[in-house]
Coordinates of N, CA, C and O and ligand atoms in Angstrom, one line a residue:
M2 N -39.3 -42.6 6.2 CA -39.2 -41.3 5.5 C -38.8 -40.2 6.5 O -39.4 -40.2 7.6
T3 N -37.9 -39.4 6.2 CA -37.6 -38.2 7.1 C -38.7 -37.2 6.8 O -39.4 -37.2 5.9
M4 N -38.7 -36.2 7.7 CA -39.7 -35.2 7.6 C -39.5 -34.4 6.3 O -40.5 -34.1 5.6
H5 N -38.3 -34.1 5.9 CA -38.0 -33.4 4.7 C -38.5 -34.1 3.5 O -39.0 -33.5 2.5
E6 N -38.4 -35.4 3.5 CA -38.9 -36.2 2.3 C -40.4 -36.2 2.2 O -40.9 -36.6 1.1
E7 N -41.1 -35.8 3.2 CA -42.6 -35.7 3.1 C -43.0 -34.4 2.5 O -44.2 -34.2 2.3
I8 N -42.1 -33.5 2.2 CA -42.4 -32.2 1.6 C -42.4 -32.3 0.1 O -41.4 -32.7 -0.5
Q9 N -43.5 -31.9 -0.5 CA -43.6 -32.0 -2.0 C -42.8 -30.8 -2.6 O -42.1 -31.0 -3.6
K10 N -43.0 -29.6 -2.1 CA -42.2 -28.5 -2.6 C -42.0 -27.4 -1.5 O -42.8 -27.3 -0.6
I11 N -40.9 -26.7 -1.7 CA -40.7 -25.6 -0.7 C -41.2 -24.3 -1.3 O -40.9 -24.0 -2.5
L12 N -42.0 -23.7 -0.5 CA -42.6 -22.4 -1.0 C -41.7 -21.2 -0.6 O -41.5 -20.3 -1.4
L13 N -41.2 -21.2 0.6 CA -40.3 -20.2 1.1 C -39.1 -20.8 1.8 O -39.3 -21.6 2.7
T14 N -37.9 -20.5 1.3 CA -36.7 -21.1 2.0 C -36.4 -20.4 3.3 O -36.9 -19.3 3.6
E15 N -35.6 -21.0 4.0 CA -35.1 -20.4 5.3 C -34.5 -19.1 5.1 O -34.8 -18.1 5.8
A16 N -33.7 -18.9 4.1 CA -33.0 -17.6 3.8 C -34.0 -16.5 3.4 O -33.9 -15.4 3.9
Q17 N -35.0 -16.9 2.6 CA -36.1 -15.9 2.2 C -36.8 -15.4 3.5 O -37.1 -14.3 3.6
I18 N -37.2 -16.4 4.3 CA -37.9 -16.0 5.5 C -37.1 -15.1 6.4 O -37.6 -14.0 6.9
Q19 N -35.8 -15.5 6.7 CA -35.0 -14.7 7.6 C -34.7 -13.3 7.0 O -34.7 -12.3 7.8
E20 N -34.6 -13.2 5.7 CA -34.3 -11.8 5.1 C -35.6 -10.9 5.3 O -35.5 -9.8 5.7
R21 N -36.7 -11.5 5.0 CA -38.0 -10.7 5.1 C -38.3 -10.3 6.6 O -38.7 -9.2 6.8
V22 N -38.0 -11.3 7.5 CA -38.2 -11.0 8.9 C -37.4 -9.8 9.4 O -37.8 -8.9 10.1
K23 N -36.1 -9.7 8.9 CA -35.2 -8.6 9.2 C -35.8 -7.3 8.7 O -35.7 -6.3 9.4
E24 N -36.3 -7.3 7.5 CA -36.9 -6.1 6.9 C -38.1 -5.6 7.7 O -38.2 -4.4 8.0
L25 N -38.9 -6.6 8.1 CA -40.1 -6.2 8.9 C -39.6 -5.6 10.2 O -40.2 -4.6 10.7
G26 N -38.6 -6.2 10.8 CA -38.1 -5.8 12.1 C -37.6 -4.3 12.0 O -37.8 -3.5 12.9
K27 N -36.9 -4.0 10.9 CA -36.4 -2.6 10.7 C -37.6 -1.6 10.7 O -37.6 -0.5 11.3
Q28 N -38.6 -2.0 9.9 CA -39.8 -1.1 9.7 C -40.5 -0.9 11.1 O -40.9 0.2 11.4
I29 N -40.6 -2.0 11.8 CA -41.3 -1.9 13.1 C -40.5 -1.1 14.1 O -41.0 -0.3 14.9
T30 N -39.2 -1.3 14.1 CA -38.3 -0.5 14.9 C -38.5 1.0 14.7 O -38.7 1.8 15.6
E31 N -38.6 1.4 13.4 CA -38.9 2.8 13.0 C -40.2 3.3 13.5 O -40.3 4.3 14.1
D32 N -41.2 2.4 13.3 CA -42.6 2.8 13.6 C -42.9 2.9 15.1 O -43.8 3.6 15.6
Y33 N -42.2 2.1 15.9 CA -42.5 2.0 17.3 C -41.4 2.6 18.3 O -41.5 2.4 19.5
K34 N -40.5 3.4 17.7 CA -39.4 3.9 18.6 C -39.9 4.8 19.7 O -39.3 4.9 20.8
D35 N -41.0 5.5 19.5 CA -41.5 6.4 20.5 C -42.8 5.9 21.2 O -43.6 6.6 21.8
K36 N -43.0 4.6 21.0 CA -44.3 4.0 21.5 C -44.0 3.0 22.7 O -42.8 2.8 23.0
N37 N -45.1 2.4 23.1 CA -45.0 1.5 24.3 C -45.3 0.1 23.8 O -46.4 -0.4 24.0
L38 N -44.4 -0.5 23.1 CA -44.7 -1.7 22.3 C -44.8 -3.0 23.2 O -44.0 -3.3 24.0
L39 N -46.0 -3.6 22.9 CA -46.2 -5.0 23.5 C -46.6 -5.9 22.4 O -47.6 -5.8 21.8
M40 N -45.7 -6.9 22.1 CA -46.0 -7.9 21.1 C -46.7 -9.0 21.7 O -46.3 -9.7 22.6
I41 N -47.9 -9.3 21.1 CA -48.7 -10.5 21.6 C -48.7 -11.5 20.5 O -49.1 -11.3 19.4
S42 N -48.2 -12.7 20.8 CA -48.2 -13.8 19.9 C -49.3 -14.8 20.1 O -49.7 -15.1 21.3
V43 N -49.9 -15.2 19.0 CA -51.0 -16.2 19.1 C -50.3 -17.6 19.0 O -49.8 -17.9 17.9
L44 N -50.4 -18.4 20.0 CA -49.8 -19.7 20.0 C -50.6 -20.6 19.2 O -51.8 -20.4 19.0
K45 N -50.0 -21.7 18.7 CA -48.6 -22.0 18.8 C -47.8 -21.6 17.6 O -46.6 -21.4 17.5
G46 N -48.6 -21.5 16.5 CA -48.0 -21.3 15.1 C -47.0 -20.1 15.0 O -46.1 -20.2 14.2
A47 N -47.3 -19.1 15.8 CA -46.5 -17.8 15.6 C -45.2 -17.8 16.4 O -44.5 -16.8 16.3
V48 N -44.9 -18.8 17.2 CA -43.8 -18.7 18.1 C -42.4 -18.5 17.3 O -41.6 -17.8 17.8
L49 N -42.3 -19.2 16.2 CA -41.0 -19.1 15.5 C -40.8 -17.7 14.9 O -39.8 -17.0 15.0
F50 N -41.9 -17.2 14.3 CA -41.9 -15.8 13.8 C -41.7 -14.8 14.9 O -40.9 -13.9 14.7
M51 N -42.4 -15.0 16.0 CA -42.2 -14.1 17.1 C -40.8 -14.0 17.6 O -40.2 -12.9 17.8
S52 N -40.1 -15.2 17.7 CA -38.8 -15.2 18.3 C -37.8 -14.6 17.3 O -36.8 -14.0 17.8
D53 N -38.0 -14.8 16.0 CA -37.1 -14.1 15.1 C -37.4 -12.7 14.9 O -36.4 -11.8 14.9
L54 N -38.6 -12.3 14.9 CA -39.0 -10.9 14.7 C -38.6 -10.0 15.8 O -38.1 -8.9 15.7
M55 N -38.7 -10.5 17.1 CA -38.4 -9.7 18.2 C -36.9 -9.4 18.3 O -36.5 -8.3 18.7
R56 N -36.1 -10.3 17.8 CA -34.6 -10.1 17.7 C -34.2 -9.2 16.6 O -33.1 -8.7 16.6
A57 N -35.2 -8.9 15.7 CA -34.9 -8.0 14.6 C -35.4 -6.6 14.9 O -35.3 -5.7 14.0
I58 N -35.9 -6.4 16.1 CA -36.5 -5.1 16.5 C -35.6 -4.5 17.5 O -35.2 -5.1 18.5
D59 N -35.2 -3.2 17.3 CA -34.2 -2.5 18.2 C -34.9 -1.4 18.9 O -34.6 -0.2 18.7
C60 N -35.9 -1.7 19.7 CA -36.5 -0.7 20.6 C -37.0 -1.5 21.8 O -37.2 -2.7 21.8
H61 N -37.3 -0.8 22.9 CA -37.8 -1.4 24.1 C -39.2 -2.0 23.8 O -40.0 -1.4 23.2
M62 N -39.4 -3.2 24.3 CA -40.6 -3.9 24.1 C -40.9 -5.0 25.1 O -39.9 -5.4 25.8
K63 N -42.1 -5.4 25.2 CA -42.4 -6.6 26.1 C -43.2 -7.6 25.2 O -43.7 -7.2 24.1
I64 N -43.3 -8.8 25.7 CA -44.0 -9.8 25.0 C -45.0 -10.5 25.9 O -44.8 -10.6 27.1
D65 N -46.1 -11.0 25.3 CA -47.0 -11.9 26.0 C -47.6 -12.8 25.0 O -47.5 -12.6 23.8
F66 N -48.3 -13.9 25.6 CA -48.8 -14.9 24.7 C -50.3 -15.2 25.0 O -50.7 -15.2 26.2
M67 N -51.0 -15.6 24.0 CA -52.3 -16.1 24.2 C -52.5 -17.3 23.2 O -51.8 -17.4 22.2
C68 N -53.5 -18.1 23.5 CA -53.7 -19.3 22.7 C -55.2 -19.4 22.3 O -56.0 -19.5 23.2
V69 N -55.4 -19.4 21.0 CA -56.7 -19.7 20.5 C -56.6 -20.8 19.4 O -55.5 -21.0 18.9
S70 N -57.7 -21.4 19.1 CA -57.6 -22.5 18.1 C -58.8 -22.5 17.2 O -60.0 -22.3 17.7
T71 N -58.6 -22.6 15.9 CA -59.8 -22.7 15.0 C -59.8 -24.1 14.3 O -60.7 -24.4 13.6
F72 N -58.8 -24.8 14.5 CA -58.7 -26.1 13.8 C -58.9 -27.3 14.7 O -58.8 -27.2 15.9
N73 N -59.3 -28.4 14.1 CA -59.5 -29.6 14.9 C -58.5 -30.7 14.4 O -58.8 -31.9 14.5
G74 N -57.4 -30.3 14.0 CA -56.3 -31.3 13.6 C -56.2 -31.5 12.1 O -55.2 -31.9 11.6
G75 N -57.3 -31.1 11.4 CA -57.2 -31.3 9.9 C -56.7 -30.1 9.2 O -56.0 -29.3 9.7
T76 N -57.1 -29.9 7.9 CA -56.6 -28.8 7.1 C -57.7 -27.8 6.9 O -57.5 -26.8 6.2
K77 N -58.9 -28.0 7.4 CA -60.0 -27.1 7.2 C -60.4 -26.4 8.5 O -60.5 -27.0 9.5
S78 N -60.6 -25.1 8.4 CA -61.0 -24.3 9.6 C -62.4 -24.7 10.0 O -63.3 -24.8 9.2
S79 N -62.6 -24.9 11.3 CA -63.9 -25.2 11.8 C -64.8 -24.0 11.9 O -66.0 -24.1 12.0
G80 N -64.2 -22.8 11.8 CA -65.0 -21.6 11.9 C -65.3 -21.2 13.3 O -65.8 -20.1 13.6
V81 N -65.0 -22.1 14.3 CA -65.3 -21.8 15.7 C -63.9 -21.5 16.4 O -63.0 -22.2 16.3
V82 N -63.9 -20.3 17.0 CA -62.6 -19.9 17.7 C -62.7 -20.4 19.1 O -63.6 -20.0 19.9
K83 N -61.8 -21.2 19.5 CA -61.7 -21.7 20.9 C -60.6 -20.9 21.6 O -59.5 -20.8 21.2
F84 N -61.0 -20.4 22.8 CA -60.1 -19.6 23.6 C -59.4 -20.5 24.6 O -60.0 -21.0 25.5
L85 N -58.1 -20.8 24.5 CA -57.4 -21.8 25.3 C -56.5 -21.2 26.4 O -56.3 -21.8 27.4
K86 N -55.9 -20.0 26.2 CA -55.1 -19.4 27.2 C -55.1 -17.9 27.0 O -54.9 -17.3 26.0
D87 N -55.3 -17.2 28.2 CA -55.4 -15.7 28.1 C -54.0 -15.1 28.4 O -53.1 -15.8 28.7
L88 N -53.9 -13.8 28.2 CA -52.6 -13.1 28.4 C -52.3 -13.0 29.9 O -53.3 -13.2 30.7
D89 N -51.1 -12.8 30.3 CA -50.7 -12.6 31.7 C -50.8 -11.1 32.0 O -51.1 -10.7 33.2
M90 N -50.6 -10.2 31.0 CA -50.5 -8.8 31.3 C -51.8 -8.0 31.1 O -52.7 -8.4 30.4
D91 N -51.9 -6.9 31.9 CA -52.9 -5.9 31.6 C -52.4 -5.0 30.5 O -51.4 -4.4 30.6
I92 N -53.1 -5.0 29.4 CA -52.6 -4.4 28.2 C -53.0 -2.9 28.0 O -52.7 -2.3 27.0
S93 N -53.7 -2.3 29.0 CA -54.2 -1.0 28.8 C -53.0 0.0 28.8 O -52.0 -0.2 29.5
G94 N -53.0 0.9 27.8 CA -51.9 1.9 27.6 C -50.8 1.4 26.7 O -49.9 2.2 26.3
Y95 N -50.8 0.1 26.3 CA -49.7 -0.4 25.4 C -50.1 -0.2 24.0 O -51.3 -0.2 23.6
D96 N -49.1 -0.1 23.2 CA -49.3 -0.2 21.7 C -49.0 -1.7 21.3 O -47.9 -2.2 21.3
I97 N -50.1 -2.3 21.0 CA -50.1 -3.8 20.8 C -49.8 -4.1 19.3 O -50.3 -3.5 18.4
L98 N -48.9 -5.0 19.2 CA -48.6 -5.6 17.9 C -49.0 -7.1 18.0 O -48.2 -7.9 18.7
I99 N -50.0 -7.5 17.3 CA -50.4 -8.9 17.3 C -49.5 -9.6 16.3 O -49.5 -9.2 15.1
V100 N -48.9 -10.7 16.7 CA -48.0 -11.4 15.8 C -48.6 -12.8 15.5 O -48.8 -13.6 16.3
E101 N -48.9 -12.9 14.2 CA -49.6 -14.2 13.7 C -48.7 -14.9 12.7 O -47.9 -14.2 12.0
D102 N -48.9 -16.2 12.6 CA -48.2 -16.9 11.6 C -48.9 -16.7 10.2 O -48.2 -16.4 9.2
I103 N -50.2 -16.9 10.2 CA -50.9 -16.8 8.9 C -52.3 -16.2 9.0 O -53.0 -16.5 10.0
L104 N -52.6 -15.3 8.1 CA -53.9 -14.8 8.0 C -54.7 -15.4 6.9 O -54.3 -15.3 5.7
D105 N -55.7 -16.2 7.3 CA -56.4 -17.1 6.3 C -57.8 -16.5 6.1 O -58.0 -15.6 5.4
S106 N -58.8 -17.2 6.7 CA -60.1 -16.6 6.6 C -60.3 -15.3 7.3 O -61.1 -14.5 7.0
G107 N -59.4 -15.1 8.4 CA -59.5 -13.9 9.2 C -60.3 -14.0 10.4 O -60.3 -13.1 11.3
L108 N -60.9 -15.2 10.6 CA -61.8 -15.4 11.7 C -61.1 -15.3 13.1 O -61.5 -14.6 14.0
T109 N -59.9 -15.9 13.1 CA -59.1 -16.0 14.4 C -58.7 -14.5 14.7 O -58.9 -14.1 15.9
L110 N -58.1 -13.9 13.8 CA -57.5 -12.5 14.1 C -58.6 -11.5 14.4 O -58.4 -10.7 15.3
S111 N -59.7 -11.5 13.8 CA -60.7 -10.5 14.0 C -61.3 -10.8 15.4 O -61.6 -9.8 16.2
Y112 N -61.4 -12.0 15.8 CA -61.9 -12.4 17.1 C -60.9 -11.9 18.2 O -61.3 -11.2 19.2
V113 N -59.6 -12.2 18.0 CA -58.6 -11.8 18.9 C -58.5 -10.3 19.0 O -58.5 -9.7 20.1
R114 N -58.5 -9.6 17.9 CA -58.4 -8.1 17.9 C -59.6 -7.5 18.6 O -59.4 -6.6 19.4
D115 N -60.8 -7.9 18.3 CA -62.0 -7.3 19.0 C -61.9 -7.5 20.5 O -62.3 -6.6 21.3
M116 N -61.5 -8.7 20.9 CA -61.4 -9.0 22.3 C -60.3 -8.1 23.0 O -60.6 -7.6 24.1
L117 N -59.2 -7.9 22.3 CA -58.2 -7.0 22.9 C -58.6 -5.6 23.0 O -58.2 -4.9 23.9
Y118 N -59.3 -5.1 22.0 CA -59.8 -3.7 22.0 C -60.6 -3.4 23.2 O -60.5 -2.3 23.7
Q119 N -61.4 -4.3 23.7 CA -62.2 -4.1 24.9 C -61.4 -3.9 26.1 O -61.9 -3.4 27.1
R120 N -60.1 -4.2 26.1 CA -59.2 -4.0 27.2 C -58.5 -2.7 27.2 O -57.5 -2.5 28.0
K121 N -58.8 -1.8 26.3 CA -58.3 -0.4 26.2 C -56.8 -0.2 26.0 O -56.2 0.5 26.8
P122 N -56.3 -0.9 25.1 CA -54.9 -0.6 24.7 C -54.8 0.7 24.1 O -55.8 1.3 23.7
N123 N -53.6 1.3 23.9 CA -53.4 2.5 23.2 C -53.6 2.4 21.7 O -54.3 3.2 21.1
S124 N -53.1 1.3 21.1 CA -53.3 1.0 19.7 C -53.2 -0.5 19.5 O -52.6 -1.2 20.3
I125 N -53.7 -1.0 18.4 CA -53.5 -2.4 18.0 C -53.1 -2.4 16.5 O -53.8 -1.9 15.6
K126 N -52.0 -3.1 16.2 CA -51.7 -3.4 14.8 C -51.4 -4.9 14.7 O -51.2 -5.6 15.7
I127 N -51.4 -5.3 13.4 CA -51.2 -6.8 13.2 C -50.0 -7.0 12.3 O -49.8 -6.4 11.3
A128 N -49.1 -8.0 12.7 CA -48.0 -8.4 11.9 C -48.3 -9.9 11.6 O -48.4 -10.7 12.5
T129 N -48.3 -10.3 10.3 CA -48.5 -11.7 10.0 C -47.4 -12.1 9.0 O -47.0 -11.3 8.1
L130 N -46.8 -13.2 9.2 CA -45.8 -13.7 8.3 C -46.3 -14.0 6.9 O -45.8 -13.6 5.9
L131 N -47.5 -14.6 6.9 CA -48.1 -15.1 5.7 C -49.5 -14.6 5.6 O -50.3 -14.5 6.5
D132 N -49.9 -14.3 4.3 CA -51.2 -13.8 4.1 C -51.8 -14.5 2.9 O -51.3 -14.5 1.8
K133 N -52.9 -15.3 3.2 CA -53.7 -15.9 2.1 C -54.9 -15.0 1.8 O -56.0 -15.3 2.2
T134 N -54.7 -14.0 1.1 CA -55.7 -13.0 0.8 C -56.9 -13.5 0.1 O -58.1 -13.2 0.4
V135 N -56.7 -14.5 -0.8 CA -57.8 -15.1 -1.5 C -58.8 -15.8 -0.7 O -60.0 -16.0 -1.1
R136 N -58.4 -16.2 0.5 CA -59.3 -17.0 1.4 C -60.1 -16.2 2.4 O -60.8 -16.7 3.2
R137 N -59.9 -14.9 2.4 CA -60.5 -14.0 3.4 C -62.1 -14.1 3.4 O -62.7 -14.0 2.4
Q138 N -62.6 -14.3 4.7 CA -64.1 -14.3 4.8 C -64.5 -13.0 5.6 O -65.7 -12.7 5.6
I139 N -63.6 -12.4 6.3 CA -63.9 -11.2 7.1 C -63.0 -10.1 6.6 O -61.8 -10.3 6.2
D140 N -63.5 -8.8 6.6 CA -62.7 -7.7 6.1 C -61.6 -7.3 7.2 O -61.9 -6.5 8.1
I141 N -60.5 -7.9 7.1 CA -59.4 -7.6 8.0 C -58.1 -7.6 7.3 O -57.8 -8.4 6.4
K142 N -57.3 -6.5 7.6 CA -56.0 -6.4 6.9 C -54.8 -6.3 7.9 O -55.0 -5.7 9.0
A143 N -53.7 -7.0 7.6 CA -52.5 -6.9 8.5 C -51.8 -5.6 8.1 O -51.8 -5.1 7.0
D144 N -51.1 -5.0 9.1 CA -50.3 -3.8 8.9 C -48.9 -4.2 8.4 O -48.3 -3.4 7.7
Y145 N -48.4 -5.3 8.8 CA -47.1 -5.8 8.3 C -47.3 -7.2 7.8 O -47.8 -8.1 8.6
V146 N -47.0 -7.5 6.6 CA -47.2 -8.8 5.9 C -45.8 -9.3 5.4 O -45.1 -8.5 4.7
G147 N -45.4 -10.5 5.8 CA -44.2 -11.0 5.3 C -44.3 -11.4 3.8 O -43.6 -10.9 3.0
F148 N -45.3 -12.3 3.5 CA -45.4 -12.8 2.2 C -46.9 -13.0 1.9 O -47.6 -13.6 2.7
D149 N -47.3 -12.7 0.7 CA -48.6 -13.1 0.2 C -48.5 -14.4 -0.5 O -47.6 -14.6 -1.3
I150 N -49.3 -15.4 -0.1 CA -49.1 -16.7 -0.6 C -50.4 -17.3 -1.2 O -51.5 -16.8 -0.9
P151 N -50.3 -18.2 -2.2 CA -51.5 -18.8 -2.8 C -52.3 -19.7 -1.8 O -51.8 -20.0 -0.8
D152 N -53.4 -20.1 -2.3 CA -54.3 -21.0 -1.4 C -53.8 -22.4 -1.5 O -54.4 -23.3 -2.2
E153 N -52.8 -22.7 -0.7 CA -52.3 -24.1 -0.5 C -52.1 -24.3 0.9 O -51.7 -23.4 1.7
F154 N -52.3 -25.6 1.4 CA -52.1 -25.9 2.8 C -50.6 -26.1 3.0 O -50.0 -26.9 2.3
I155 N -50.0 -25.3 3.9 CA -48.6 -25.3 4.0 C -48.2 -25.7 5.5 O -49.0 -25.5 6.4
V156 N -47.0 -26.1 5.6 CA -46.4 -26.5 7.0 C -45.0 -25.9 7.1 O -44.4 -25.6 6.1
G157 N -44.6 -25.9 8.3 CA -43.2 -25.5 8.6 C -43.1 -24.1 9.2 O -44.1 -23.3 9.2
Y158 N -42.0 -23.8 9.8 CA -41.7 -22.5 10.5 C -42.9 -22.1 11.4 O -43.4 -21.1 11.3
G159 N -43.3 -23.1 12.2 CA -44.3 -22.9 13.2 C -45.7 -23.4 12.8 O -46.5 -23.8 13.6
L160 N -45.9 -23.5 11.5 CA -47.2 -24.0 11.0 C -47.3 -25.5 11.0 O -46.3 -26.2 10.6
D161 N -48.4 -26.0 11.4 CA -48.5 -27.5 11.6 C -49.5 -28.2 10.7 O -50.4 -27.5 10.2
Y162 N -49.4 -29.5 10.6 CA -50.5 -30.4 10.2 C -50.6 -31.4 11.3 O -49.6 -32.1 11.6
D163 N -51.7 -31.4 11.9 CA -51.9 -32.4 13.1 C -50.8 -32.2 14.1 O -50.3 -33.2 14.6
E164 N -50.5 -30.9 14.4 CA -49.5 -30.6 15.4 C -48.0 -30.9 15.1 O -47.1 -30.7 15.8
K165 N -47.8 -31.4 13.8 CA -46.5 -31.8 13.4 C -45.9 -30.8 12.4 O -46.6 -30.0 11.9
Y166 N -44.6 -30.9 12.1 CA -43.9 -30.2 11.1 C -43.6 -28.7 11.5 O -43.1 -28.0 10.7
R167 N -43.9 -28.3 12.7 CA -43.7 -26.9 13.2 C -42.2 -26.6 13.2 O -41.8 -25.5 13.0
N168 N -41.4 -27.7 13.3 CA -39.9 -27.4 13.5 C -39.2 -27.4 12.1 O -37.9 -27.2 12.1
L169 N -39.9 -27.5 11.0 CA -39.2 -27.3 9.7 C -38.7 -25.8 9.6 O -39.5 -24.9 9.9
P170 N -37.5 -25.6 9.2 CA -37.0 -24.2 9.2 C -37.5 -23.4 8.0 O -37.3 -22.2 7.9
Y171 N -38.1 -24.1 7.0 CA -38.7 -23.4 5.8 C -40.2 -23.7 5.8 O -40.7 -24.4 6.6
I172 N -40.8 -23.2 4.8 CA -42.3 -23.4 4.6 C -42.5 -24.1 3.3 O -42.0 -23.8 2.3
G173 N -43.3 -25.2 3.4 CA -43.5 -26.1 2.3 C -44.9 -26.7 2.2 O -45.7 -26.6 3.1
V174 N -45.1 -27.4 1.1 CA -46.4 -28.1 0.9 C -46.1 -29.6 1.1 O -45.2 -30.2 0.6
L175 N -47.0 -30.2 1.8 CA -46.9 -31.7 2.1 C -47.3 -32.5 0.9 O -48.0 -32.1 0.0
K176 N -46.8 -33.7 0.8 CA -47.0 -34.6 -0.3 C -48.4 -35.1 -0.4 O -49.1 -35.1 -1.4
N177 N -49.0 -35.6 0.7 CA -50.3 -36.3 0.6 C -51.4 -35.7 1.4 O -52.1 -36.4 2.2
V178 N -51.6 -34.4 1.3 CA -52.7 -33.8 2.0 C -53.8 -33.2 1.0 O -53.4 -32.6 0.1
K179 N -55.0 -33.6 1.3 CA -56.1 -33.0 0.4 C -56.7 -31.8 1.0 O -56.7 -31.6 2.2
Ligands
IMP2 P1 -58.0 -18.1 10.1 O1 -58.8 -17.9 11.3 O2 -58.8 -18.9 9.0 O3 -57.5 -16.8 9.5 O4 -56.9 -19.2 10.4 C1 -55.7 -18.8 11.1 C2 -55.1 -20.0 11.7 O5 -55.4 -21.2 10.9 C3 -53.6 -19.9 11.7 O6 -53.2 -19.2 12.9 C4 -53.1 -21.3 11.5 O7 -53.0 -21.9 12.8 C5 -54.2 -22.0 10.8 N1 -53.9 -22.1 9.3 C6 -54.4 -21.5 8.3 N2 -53.9 -21.9 7.1 C7 -53.0 -22.8 7.4 C8 -52.1 -23.6 6.6 O8 -52.0 -23.5 5.4 N3 -51.3 -24.5 7.3 C9 -51.3 -24.6 8.6 N4 -52.1 -23.9 9.4 C10 -53.0 -23.0 8.8
MG3 MG1 -52.6 -23.9 13.7

């Protein structure tokens, strides 16, 4: 079976994602033209969104990466945030935009945001491609949201199941996942 044949249905097509990312890029360009933008991506799921979004933004900016994990390979969040890689840069004085693939329970992002606040940046905002609002456990909102999606486990465009399927150019639901 090819990877595509393992997908039960497509939730967001490649074209839909690309169009929405361009819109977000325009909005961020407008909002950050007089700021000191540093985009911080949370590995690994957000790398595709990050690389498309940064090319849709027309102002000076820098990027950095950090890695945290809440999953143990399955489809349920463990609730424990594991810190795997720190940033390279000193973020004080920067206007931070955290770039995430998906905002689910909110545990990961609230942990990351609180940790970054302690390092005295100028401001922190959040951009997430996907938002599963119904699953939220912590009161946290993204400033830029690509799509609100239903409570289904999805893969593709950076999102994984057991570290696989990140390279699908669209977002879909797998055939045999409970
Ligand atoms: P949260 O801490 O529950 O908000 O989870 C955020 C992280 O869980 C994301 O960065 C993803 O890595 C992962 N995640 C949440 N929902 C899904 C999904 O439907 N498919 C794949 N990964 C997911
Ligand atoms: Mg993940």
